[in-house]
mmCIF file of C-alpha atoms in Angstrom:
data_model
loop_
_atom_site.group_PDB
_atom_site.id
_atom_site.type_symbol
_atom_site.label_atom_id
_atom_site.label_comp_id
_atom_site.label_asym_id
_atom_site.label_seq_id
_atom_site.Cartn_x
_atom_site.Cartn_y
_atom_site.Cartn_z
ATOM 1 C CA MET A 1 -7.346 31.501 8.330
ATOM 2 C CA SER A 2 -8.533 30.116 11.774
ATOM 3 C CA HIS A 3 -11.391 28.957 10.203
ATOM 4 C CA GLU A 4 -9.890 26.485 7.528
ATOM 5 C CA THR A 5 -10.350 22.997 7.693
ATOM 6 C CA VAL A 6 -9.501 20.077 5.354
ATOM 7 C CA GLY A 7 -13.423 20.325 3.502
ATOM 8 C CA SER A 8 -12.968 23.985 3.208
ATOM 9 C CA LEU A 9 -9.567 23.886 1.569
ATOM 10 C CA LEU A 10 -10.731 21.067 -0.526
ATOM 11 C CA ALA A 11 -13.328 23.181 -1.841
ATOM 12 C CA VAL A 12 -10.908 26.019 -2.990
ATOM 13 C CA ILE A 13 -9.249 23.432 -4.981
ATOM 14 C CA ALA A 14 -12.221 22.281 -6.687
ATOM 15 C CA ASN A 15 -13.444 25.394 -7.381
ATOM 16 C CA SER A 16 -9.832 26.145 -9.162
ATOM 17 C CA LEU A 17 -10.258 22.838 -11.125
ATOM 18 C CA ASN A 18 -13.893 23.993 -12.108
ATOM 19 C CA ASN A 19 -12.681 27.351 -13.391
ATOM 20 C CA GLY A 20 -9.945 25.408 -15.281
ATOM 21 C CA LEU A 21 -12.593 23.259 -16.967
ATOM 22 C CA ARG A 22 -14.742 26.041 -17.592
ATOM 23 C CA THR A 23 -12.191 27.976 -19.294
ATOM 24 C CA LEU A 24 -11.349 24.898 -21.470
ATOM 25 C CA LEU A 25 -15.061 23.870 -22.040
ATOM 26 C CA PHE A 26 -16.136 27.909 -23.431
ATOM 27 C CA ALA A 27 -13.137 28.145 -25.276
ATOM 28 C CA ASP A 28 -12.927 28.118 -29.101
ATOM 29 C CA LYS A 29 -12.419 24.643 -30.094
ATOM 30 C CA ARG A 30 -12.062 24.970 -33.736
ATOM 31 C CA ALA A 31 -8.444 24.991 -34.092
ATOM 32 C CA TRP A 32 -7.835 22.465 -31.378
ATOM 33 C CA GLY A 33 -5.601 19.247 -31.580
ATOM 34 C CA SER A 34 -5.139 16.180 -29.906
ATOM 35 C CA ASP A 35 -3.270 18.300 -26.845
ATOM 36 C CA GLU A 36 -6.252 20.400 -26.062
ATOM 37 C CA PHE A 37 -8.558 18.064 -25.571
ATOM 38 C CA GLU A 38 -5.935 15.831 -23.688
ATOM 39 C CA GLN A 39 -5.886 18.649 -21.235
ATOM 40 C CA LEU A 40 -9.444 19.219 -20.852
ATOM 41 C CA HIS A 41 -9.725 14.965 -20.397
ATOM 42 C CA LEU A 42 -6.944 15.286 -17.755
ATOM 43 C CA LEU A 43 -8.562 17.980 -15.672
ATOM 44 C CA GLU A 44 -12.172 16.335 -15.685
ATOM 45 C CA GLU A 45 -10.237 13.127 -14.398
ATOM 46 C CA THR A 46 -8.819 14.921 -11.961
ATOM 47 C CA LEU A 47 -11.588 16.597 -10.616
ATOM 48 C CA ASP A 48 -13.245 13.276 -10.531
ATOM 49 C CA GLU A 49 -11.062 11.592 -8.597
ATOM 50 C CA ALA A 50 -11.055 14.088 -5.969
ATOM 51 C CA LYS A 51 -14.663 13.875 -5.705
ATOM 52 C CA LYS A 52 -14.177 9.931 -5.058
ATOM 53 C CA ASP A 53 -11.487 10.426 -2.856
ATOM 54 C CA PHE A 54 -13.526 13.076 -0.658
ATOM 55 C CA GLN A 55 -16.489 10.794 -0.785
ATOM 56 C CA GLU A 56 -14.780 7.250 0.088
ATOM 57 C CA LEU A 57 -12.279 8.180 2.675
ATOM 58 C CA PRO A 58 -14.231 9.682 5.432
ATOM 59 C CA THR A 59 -15.745 6.446 5.903
ATOM 60 C CA LEU A 60 -12.365 4.986 7.024
ATOM 61 C CA VAL A 61 -12.284 7.767 9.848
ATOM 62 C CA ASN A 62 -15.913 7.117 11.356
ATOM 63 C CA GLY A 63 -17.460 10.014 8.902
ATOM 64 C CA ARG A 64 -17.696 13.083 6.683
ATOM 65 C CA THR A 65 -17.738 14.726 9.827
ATOM 66 C CA TYR A 66 -14.329 14.168 11.135
ATOM 67 C CA TYR A 67 -12.963 14.166 7.953
ATOM 68 C CA GLU A 68 -14.602 17.518 6.603
ATOM 69 C CA HIS A 69 -13.647 19.419 9.920
ATOM 70 C CA ASP A 70 -10.585 18.040 10.517
ATOM 71 C CA ARG A 71 -7.838 20.893 11.302
ATOM 72 C CA ILE A 72 -4.715 19.043 12.095
ATOM 73 C CA ASN A 73 -1.582 21.590 11.250
ATOM 74 C CA GLU A 74 0.138 19.063 8.856
ATOM 75 C CA SER A 75 -2.811 18.084 6.742
ATOM 76 C CA LEU A 76 -4.296 22.103 6.667
ATOM 77 C CA GLU A 77 -0.346 23.141 5.722
ATOM 78 C CA ASP A 78 -0.364 20.229 2.559
ATOM 79 C CA LEU A 79 -3.370 21.544 0.763
ATOM 80 C CA ARG A 80 -2.641 25.146 1.536
ATOM 81 C CA ILE A 81 0.499 24.333 -0.486
ATOM 82 C CA LEU A 82 -1.948 22.506 -3.231
ATOM 83 C CA CYS A 83 -4.596 25.491 -3.067
ATOM 84 C CA THR A 84 -1.993 28.131 -4.286
ATOM 85 C CA ARG A 85 -0.774 25.381 -6.792
ATOM 86 C CA PHE A 86 -4.177 24.240 -8.257
ATOM 87 C CA GLU A 87 -4.760 28.395 -8.839
ATOM 88 C CA LEU A 88 -1.546 29.274 -10.491
ATOM 89 C CA HIS A 89 -2.933 26.128 -12.935
ATOM 90 C CA ALA A 90 -5.892 27.022 -13.407
ATOM 91 C CA GLN A 91 -4.497 30.899 -13.976
ATOM 92 C CA ASN A 92 -2.526 29.217 -17.208
ATOM 93 C CA PHE A 93 -5.584 28.782 -19.041
ATOM 94 C CA ARG A 94 -7.369 31.820 -18.280
ATOM 95 C CA ASP A 95 -4.088 33.641 -19.897
ATOM 96 C CA TRP A 96 -4.022 31.138 -22.583
ATOM 97 C CA VAL A 97 -7.647 31.816 -23.878
ATOM 98 C CA ARG A 98 -6.798 35.857 -23.688
ATOM 99 C CA SER A 99 -4.016 35.546 -25.444
ATOM 100 C CA GLY A 100 -5.772 33.996 -28.392
ATOM 101 C CA GLY A 101 -5.544 30.330 -27.989
ATOM 102 C CA GLY A 102 -3.595 28.508 -30.002
ATOM 103 C CA PRO A 103 -1.618 24.912 -28.852
ATOM 104 C CA THR A 104 -1.417 24.360 -25.251
ATOM 105 C CA ASN A 105 2.031 23.970 -23.373
ATOM 106 C CA PRO A 106 2.406 20.497 -23.058
ATOM 107 C CA ALA A 107 4.094 21.009 -19.506
ATOM 108 C CA TRP A 108 0.626 21.641 -18.689
ATOM 109 C CA ALA A 109 -0.559 18.152 -19.216
ATOM 110 C CA ARG A 110 2.193 17.041 -16.957
ATOM 111 C CA GLU A 111 1.594 19.564 -14.017
ATOM 112 C CA THR A 112 -1.845 18.270 -14.223
ATOM 113 C CA VAL A 113 -1.005 14.610 -13.487
ATOM 114 C CA ASP A 114 1.619 15.534 -10.628
ATOM 115 C CA LEU A 115 -1.249 17.774 -9.215
ATOM 116 C CA ARG A 116 -3.762 14.959 -9.366
ATOM 117 C CA ARG A 117 -1.295 12.570 -7.678
ATOM 118 C CA GLU A 118 -0.355 15.130 -5.224
ATOM 119 C CA LEU A 119 -3.803 15.946 -4.318
ATOM 120 C CA HIS A 120 -4.831 12.110 -3.551
ATOM 121 C CA ARG A 121 -2.007 11.542 -1.293
ATOM 122 C CA ALA A 122 -2.705 14.698 0.453
ATOM 123 C CA GLN A 123 -6.339 13.416 1.001
ATOM 124 C CA CYS A 124 -4.949 10.028 2.066
ATOM 125 C CA ARG A 125 -2.373 11.646 4.231
ATOM 126 C CA ALA A 126 -5.156 13.582 5.874
ATOM 127 C CA ALA A 127 -7.308 10.647 6.692
ATOM 128 C CA ARG A 128 -4.563 8.543 8.027
ATOM 129 C CA ARG A 129 -3.911 11.787 10.696
ATOM 130 C CA ILE A 130 -7.301 11.493 11.612
ATOM 131 C CA HIS A 131 -7.434 7.870 12.330
ATOM 132 C CA SER A 132 -3.974 8.056 14.681
ATOM 133 C CA ALA A 133 -5.628 10.900 16.456
ATOM 134 C CA GLN A 134 -8.802 8.639 16.642
ATOM 135 C CA GLN A 135 -6.272 5.605 18.136
ATOM 136 C CA ILE A 136 -4.760 8.115 20.844
ATOM 137 C CA VAL A 137 -8.063 9.396 22.232
ATOM 138 C CA GLU A 138 -9.379 5.496 22.249
ATOM 139 C CA ALA A 139 -6.060 4.894 24.233
ATOM 140 C CA ASN A 140 -4.597 2.862 21.942
ATOM 141 C CA VAL A 141 -0.734 4.536 22.123
ATOM 142 C CA GLY A 142 1.633 1.520 22.360
ATOM 143 C CA GLY A 143 -0.354 -0.793 20.751
ATOM 144 C CA ILE A 144 0.245 -2.491 17.490
ATOM 145 C CA SER A 145 -1.387 -0.281 14.962
ATOM 146 C CA ARG A 146 -1.198 -1.004 11.443
ATOM 147 C CA CYS A 147 -1.058 2.171 8.841
ATOM 148 C CA LEU A 148 -4.622 3.131 7.621
ATOM 149 C CA GLY A 149 -3.566 1.943 3.947
ATOM 150 C CA ALA A 150 -2.316 -1.144 5.226
ATOM 151 C CA LEU A 151 -5.357 -1.925 7.001
ATOM 152 C CA GLN A 152 -7.347 -1.632 4.184
ATOM 153 C CA VAL A 153 -5.260 -4.325 2.645
ATOM 154 C CA TYR A 154 -5.521 -6.134 5.742
ATOM 155 C CA ARG A 155 -9.408 -6.024 6.233
ATOM 156 C CA VAL A 156 -9.812 -7.317 2.451
ATOM 157 C CA GLN A 157 -7.333 -10.334 3.322
ATOM 158 C CA GLN A 158 -9.194 -11.502 6.365
ATOM 159 C CA ASN A 159 -12.335 -12.587 3.318
ATOM 160 C CA LYS A 160 -10.951 -16.063 3.089
ATOM 161 C CA SER A 161 -12.404 -16.547 -0.375
ATOM 162 C CA VAL A 162 -10.816 -13.247 -1.734
ATOM 163 C CA GLY A 163 -9.039 -13.504 -4.712
ATOM 164 C CA VAL A 164 -5.779 -11.820 -5.936
ATOM 165 C CA GLU A 165 -7.081 -9.364 -8.345
ATOM 166 C CA GLU A 166 -9.101 -8.033 -4.803
ATOM 167 C CA GLU A 167 -5.725 -7.994 -3.033
ATOM 168 C CA ARG A 168 -3.799 -6.253 -5.970
ATOM 169 C CA LEU A 169 -6.791 -3.266 -6.218
ATOM 170 C CA ALA A 170 -6.450 -2.795 -2.370
ATOM 171 C CA CYS A 171 -2.883 -2.411 -2.863
ATOM 172 C CA ALA A 172 -3.339 -0.169 -5.701
ATOM 173 C CA GLN A 173 -5.724 1.776 -3.458
ATOM 174 C CA ALA A 174 -3.076 2.077 -0.832
ATOM 175 C CA GLY A 175 0.076 3.451 -2.833
ATOM 176 C CA ARG A 176 1.985 2.575 -5.909
ATOM 177 C CA PHE A 177 5.274 0.549 -6.733
ATOM 178 C CA GLU A 178 8.134 2.343 -8.278
ATOM 179 C CA ARG A 179 11.902 1.296 -8.913
ATOM 180 C CA PHE A 180 14.043 1.792 -6.157
ATOM 181 C CA GLY A 181 17.687 2.819 -7.178
ATOM 182 C CA GLU A 182 18.886 0.045 -10.113
ATOM 183 C CA ASN A 183 18.107 -3.367 -8.857
ATOM 184 C CA ASP A 184 15.231 -2.609 -6.158
ATOM 185 C CA ILE A 185 11.268 -2.447 -6.380
ATOM 186 C CA ALA A 186 9.966 -0.570 -3.587
ATOM 187 C CA PHE A 187 5.961 0.156 -2.535
ATOM 188 C CA VAL A 188 5.265 3.913 -1.541
ATOM 189 C CA CYS A 189 2.191 3.956 0.841
ATOM 190 C CA ASP A 190 0.051 6.838 -0.040
ATOM 191 C CA PHE A 191 -1.165 7.016 3.478
ATOM 192 C CA CYS A 192 1.910 7.179 5.567
ATOM 193 C CA ASP A 193 4.344 7.571 2.804
ATOM 194 C CA GLY A 194 6.501 4.769 4.050
ATOM 195 C CA PHE A 195 8.816 2.585 1.871
ATOM 196 C CA LEU A 196 8.296 -1.420 1.847
ATOM 197 C CA VAL A 197 12.163 -2.078 -0.427
ATOM 198 C CA TRP A 198 12.165 -5.303 -1.804
ATOM 199 C CA ASP A 199 16.123 -5.933 -2.695
ATOM 200 C CA ASP A 200 17.456 -7.022 -6.185
ATOM 201 C CA LEU A 201 14.067 -7.893 -8.345
ATOM 202 C CA ARG A 202 13.258 -7.475 -11.487
ATOM 203 C CA ALA A 203 9.797 -7.086 -11.693
ATOM 204 C CA MET A 204 6.941 -7.349 -8.816
ATOM 205 C CA PRO A 205 5.003 -11.092 -9.008
ATOM 206 C CA THR A 206 1.417 -10.255 -8.746
ATOM 207 C CA THR A 207 0.287 -14.256 -7.727
ATOM 208 C CA ARG A 208 1.305 -16.278 -5.086
ATOM 209 C CA ILE A 209 3.416 -19.671 -5.394
ATOM 210 C CA GLN A 210 0.923 -22.553 -5.849
ATOM 211 C CA ALA A 211 0.335 -24.254 -2.515
ATOM 212 C CA GLN A 212 0.692 -28.164 -1.870
ATOM 213 C CA SER A 213 -0.939 -29.950 0.626
ATOM 214 C CA PRO A 214 1.093 -31.729 3.136
ATOM 215 C CA ALA A 215 0.895 -34.966 1.529
ATOM 216 C CA THR A 216 2.261 -34.302 -1.586
ATOM 217 C CA ALA A 217 4.712 -32.083 -0.094
ATOM 218 C CA GLN A 218 6.138 -35.149 2.048
ATOM 219 C CA SER A 219 5.829 -37.342 -1.250
ATOM 220 C CA ASN A 220 8.142 -34.806 -2.894
ATOM 221 C CA ASP A 221 10.554 -34.914 -0.170
ATOM 222 C CA HIS A 222 11.633 -38.448 -1.036
ATOM 223 C CA GLU A 223 12.048 -37.801 -4.642
ATOM 224 C CA PRO A 224 15.472 -35.717 -5.484
ATOM 225 C CA GLU A 225 15.073 -32.460 -6.750
ATOM 226 C CA PRO A 226 16.692 -31.087 -10.007
ATOM 227 C CA GLU A 227 19.032 -27.855 -9.334
ATOM 228 C CA SER A 228 17.880 -25.100 -11.193
ATOM 229 C CA ALA A 229 18.604 -21.208 -11.267
ATOM 230 C CA THR A 230 15.080 -20.644 -11.444
ATOM 231 C CA SER A 231 14.088 -22.748 -8.710
ATOM 232 C CA THR A 232 11.502 -21.228 -6.551
ATOM 233 C CA THR A 233 12.297 -22.935 -2.985
ATOM 234 C CA PRO A 234 15.284 -21.101 -1.091
ATOM 235 C CA ALA A 235 18.039 -23.589 0.482
ATOM 236 C CA THR A 236 16.633 -22.158 3.744
ATOM 237 C CA GLN A 237 13.227 -23.529 3.355
ATOM 238 C CA ASP A 238 14.093 -27.136 4.031
ATOM 239 C CA SER A 239 15.665 -26.272 7.104
ATOM 240 C CA SER A 240 13.250 -23.962 8.425
ATOM 241 C CA SER A 241 10.825 -26.474 7.484
ATOM 242 C CA ARG A 242 12.672 -28.991 9.630
ATOM 243 C CA ASN A 243 13.045 -26.795 12.605
ATOM 244 C CA SER A 244 9.564 -25.938 12.293
ATOM 245 C CA ASN A 245 8.541 -29.227 12.906
ATOM 246 C CA SER A 246 11.117 -29.949 15.630
ATOM 247 C CA ASN A 247 9.627 -27.156 17.739
ATOM 248 C CA SER A 248 5.504 -28.511 17.092
ATOM 249 C CA ASN A 249 6.792 -31.690 17.972
ATOM 250 C CA ASN A 250 8.544 -30.717 21.212
ATOM 251 C CA GLY A 251 5.316 -29.367 22.358
ATOM 252 C CA GLY A 252 4.326 -25.779 23.341
ATOM 253 C CA GLY A 253 2.762 -23.907 20.764
ATOM 254 C CA SER A 254 -0.238 -24.057 17.960
ATOM 255 C CA SER A 255 -1.200 -21.758 15.428
ATOM 256 C CA SER A 256 -4.952 -21.175 14.575
ATOM 257 C CA ASN A 257 -4.021 -21.383 10.842
ATOM 258 C CA ALA A 258 -1.592 -23.870 11.151
ATOM 259 C CA ASP A 259 -3.510 -26.404 8.863
ATOM 260 C CA ALA A 260 -3.467 -23.885 6.409
ATOM 261 C CA SER A 261 -0.057 -23.520 5.919
ATOM 262 C CA PRO A 262 0.577 -19.532 5.679
ATOM 263 C CA ASN A 263 1.217 -18.839 1.702
ATOM 264 C CA TRP A 264 2.921 -15.774 1.878
ATOM 265 C CA GLN A 265 5.775 -16.583 -1.157
ATOM 266 C CA ALA A 266 5.738 -15.654 -4.543
ATOM 267 C CA HIS A 267 8.289 -16.403 -7.345
ATOM 268 C CA GLY A 268 10.633 -13.473 -8.754
ATOM 269 C CA ILE A 269 13.626 -12.610 -10.833
ATOM 270 C CA SER A 270 16.455 -11.284 -9.687
ATOM 271 C CA MET A 271 17.752 -8.043 -11.472
ATOM 272 C CA THR A 272 21.569 -8.704 -11.241
ATOM 273 C CA GLY A 273 21.652 -12.368 -11.964
ATOM 274 C CA ASN A 274 18.711 -13.101 -13.817
ATOM 275 C CA GLU A 275 17.891 -15.973 -11.496
ATOM 276 C CA GLY A 276 14.580 -17.142 -9.781
ATOM 277 C CA LYS A 277 14.017 -16.278 -6.176
ATOM 278 C CA THR A 278 11.499 -16.473 -3.500
ATOM 279 C CA ILE A 279 10.240 -13.022 -2.227
ATOM 280 C CA VAL A 280 7.022 -12.012 0.386
ATOM 281 C CA PHE A 281 4.265 -11.925 -1.902
ATOM 282 C CA ALA A 282 3.764 -8.099 -1.955
ATOM 283 C CA PRO A 283 -0.174 -7.906 -0.362
ATOM 284 C CA VAL A 284 1.026 -9.822 2.784
ATOM 285 C CA ALA A 285 3.669 -7.028 3.597
ATOM 286 C CA ILE A 286 1.984 -4.025 2.381
ATOM 287 C CA ALA A 287 -1.290 -5.093 4.781
ATOM 288 C CA ASN A 288 0.924 -5.263 7.612
ATOM 289 C CA HIS A 289 3.168 -2.212 7.544
ATOM 290 C CA LEU A 290 3.558 0.179 10.044
ATOM 291 C CA PRO A 291 3.689 4.345 9.547
ATOM 292 C CA PRO A 292 7.415 4.818 9.518
ATOM 293 C CA SER A 293 9.025 6.282 12.883
ATOM 294 C CA ALA A 294 10.003 9.609 13.301
ATOM 295 C CA GLY A 295 13.249 10.692 10.635
ATOM 296 C CA GLU A 296 12.767 7.129 8.974
ATOM 297 C CA PHE A 297 11.637 6.523 5.517
ATOM 298 C CA ARG A 298 10.916 2.702 5.643
ATOM 299 C CA SER A 299 7.701 1.055 7.355
ATOM 300 C CA ARG A 300 8.677 -1.561 9.697
ATOM 301 C CA ILE A 301 6.044 -4.765 9.402
ATOM 302 C CA LEU A 302 4.342 -6.824 11.460
ATOM 303 C CA CYS A 303 3.850 -10.573 11.379
ATOM 304 C CA PRO A 304 0.037 -11.400 10.643
ATOM 305 C CA TYR A 305 0.907 -15.371 11.352
ATOM 306 C CA CYS A 306 2.039 -14.599 14.895
ATOM 307 C CA ASP A 307 -0.778 -12.660 15.706
ATOM 308 C CA GLU A 308 -2.806 -15.887 15.102
ATOM 309 C CA TYR A 309 -0.365 -18.166 16.831
ATOM 310 C CA TYR A 310 -1.123 -19.343 20.666
ATOM 311 C CA TYR A 311 0.712 -21.790 23.001
ATOM 312 C CA GLU A 312 -0.024 -23.620 26.225
ATOM 313 C CA GLU A 313 1.179 -23.090 29.551
ATOM 314 C CA GLN A 314 0.363 -24.445 33.205
ATOM 315 C CA GLY A 315 -2.709 -22.748 35.231
ATOM 316 C CA GLU A 316 -3.285 -22.874 38.527
ATOM 317 C CA GLU A 317 -5.470 -26.091 37.494
ATOM 318 C CA ASP A 318 -5.448 -27.087 33.614
ATOM 319 C CA MET A 319 -3.399 -25.975 30.754
ATOM 320 C CA GLU A 320 -4.134 -22.476 29.621
ATOM 321 C CA ARG A 321 -4.187 -21.249 25.843
ATOM 322 C CA VAL A 322 -2.290 -17.743 25.763
ATOM 323 C CA ARG A 323 -2.037 -15.988 22.901
ATOM 324 C CA TYR A 324 1.357 -15.033 21.737
ATOM 325 C CA VAL A 325 1.988 -11.070 21.643
ATOM 326 C CA GLN A 326 4.606 -9.907 18.989
ATOM 327 C CA ASP A 327 6.790 -7.186 19.253
ATOM 328 C CA ALA A 328 4.886 -3.819 18.408
ATOM 329 C CA SER A 329 7.931 -2.398 16.844
ATOM 330 C CA GLY A 330 7.443 -5.290 14.199
ATOM 331 C CA PHE A 331 10.629 -6.100 11.536
ATOM 332 C CA ASP A 332 12.465 -3.053 9.932
ATOM 333 C CA SER A 333 12.591 -4.578 6.748
ATOM 334 C CA VAL A 334 10.907 -6.516 3.851
ATOM 335 C CA ARG A 335 14.523 -8.583 4.205
ATOM 336 C CA ALA A 336 13.847 -9.355 7.874
ATOM 337 C CA PHE A 337 10.307 -9.781 7.826
ATOM 338 C CA GLN A 338 11.111 -12.786 4.840
ATOM 339 C CA GLU A 339 13.774 -14.375 7.356
ATOM 340 C CA HIS A 340 11.420 -14.428 10.146
ATOM 341 C CA LEU A 341 8.791 -16.252 7.811
ATOM 342 C CA GLU A 342 11.078 -18.727 6.454
ATOM 343 C CA TRP A 343 12.175 -19.542 9.827
ATOM 344 C CA SER A 344 8.691 -19.721 11.482
ATOM 345 C CA HIS A 345 5.937 -19.647 9.067
ATOM 346 C CA VAL A 346 7.296 -21.944 6.125
ATOM 347 C CA SER A 347 4.219 -22.879 3.314
ATOM 348 C CA MET A 348 4.002 -26.010 1.450
ATOM 349 C CA VAL A 349 4.947 -24.563 -2.055
ATOM 350 C CA SER A 350 5.119 -26.684 -5.281
ATOM 351 C CA SER A 351 8.638 -26.725 -7.050
ATOM 352 C CA THR A 352 7.677 -24.992 -10.114
ATOM 353 C CA SER A 353 5.521 -22.202 -10.736
ATOM 354 C CA SER A 354 4.321 -19.747 -13.280
ATOM 355 C CA CYS A 355 5.434 -15.932 -12.584
ATOM 356 C CA ALA A 356 3.070 -13.345 -13.332
ATOM 357 C CA VAL A 357 4.652 -9.840 -12.764
ATOM 358 C CA MET A 358 2.914 -6.337 -11.976
#
């Protein structure tokens, strides 16, 4: 048992999957229905996804050698449990063939889907633990460290020409959205098991609110805007914008992306009131979340715009440009993160917007 590694345990799981596939491939298919062919297809998809993860995840942690030979106890324990479950799953098909075939148990298809999901998450968590261990070795303890899943989305966003589809794809590879309680929506990260929760939301928007140029925004300020239940601009935004402008006029800070006007807003619909509301665009929060603290399930969030903020202070001779250092613990919820953005990083957005949802 002491010779077990992530790679050896994944090989055992792959062997169980291959055994199950061979059992079905060589079974008598003359009496098969749609359920039996669907079961075969699900096993093939599960094996293909496991291979894909095994090929792609090592690139996130400096190569296959680190990933394949990893022996972190938590990762090995996760995979040992899955080894047993996959072996029992394959045994179901062997017993089925020995009993003469016939209709397959519909529960087996659901179990295959569940095992596929659990295997993907186990591989993601193994990669995240390796990444965290490497950071400790590199003496980065105490620094600001995004989750490995967040880091993949963050890197995509660093490409200024990236489209919303690329952002959504990166988020889908990092985790999944699900209903949280009756009214909320949560993103669950496959790498760190952290939750990001958007309160009172019917569906997750897939696009940002269309940004305005500063000149257009200023001209709109002189026109009265009709009150609407679906307005995409919260009341706090105007006051935040004035505060932000006042702070910049008083001197001190400047942001390297100030001219671009950070666009973090999306338009959603509340679950309880069926009214329009402004929320943090999901990829912005996902790309900047931290692994949950011990005993917690919610991820904290770093502000990407504060990372790019500089201020000037008097040096020995001339004014010096100093980078702002934000609190490494981040914000404790999506709501707190949005309040910070509304106060410090208000973007120029149009008063109307179409709303696409995930």
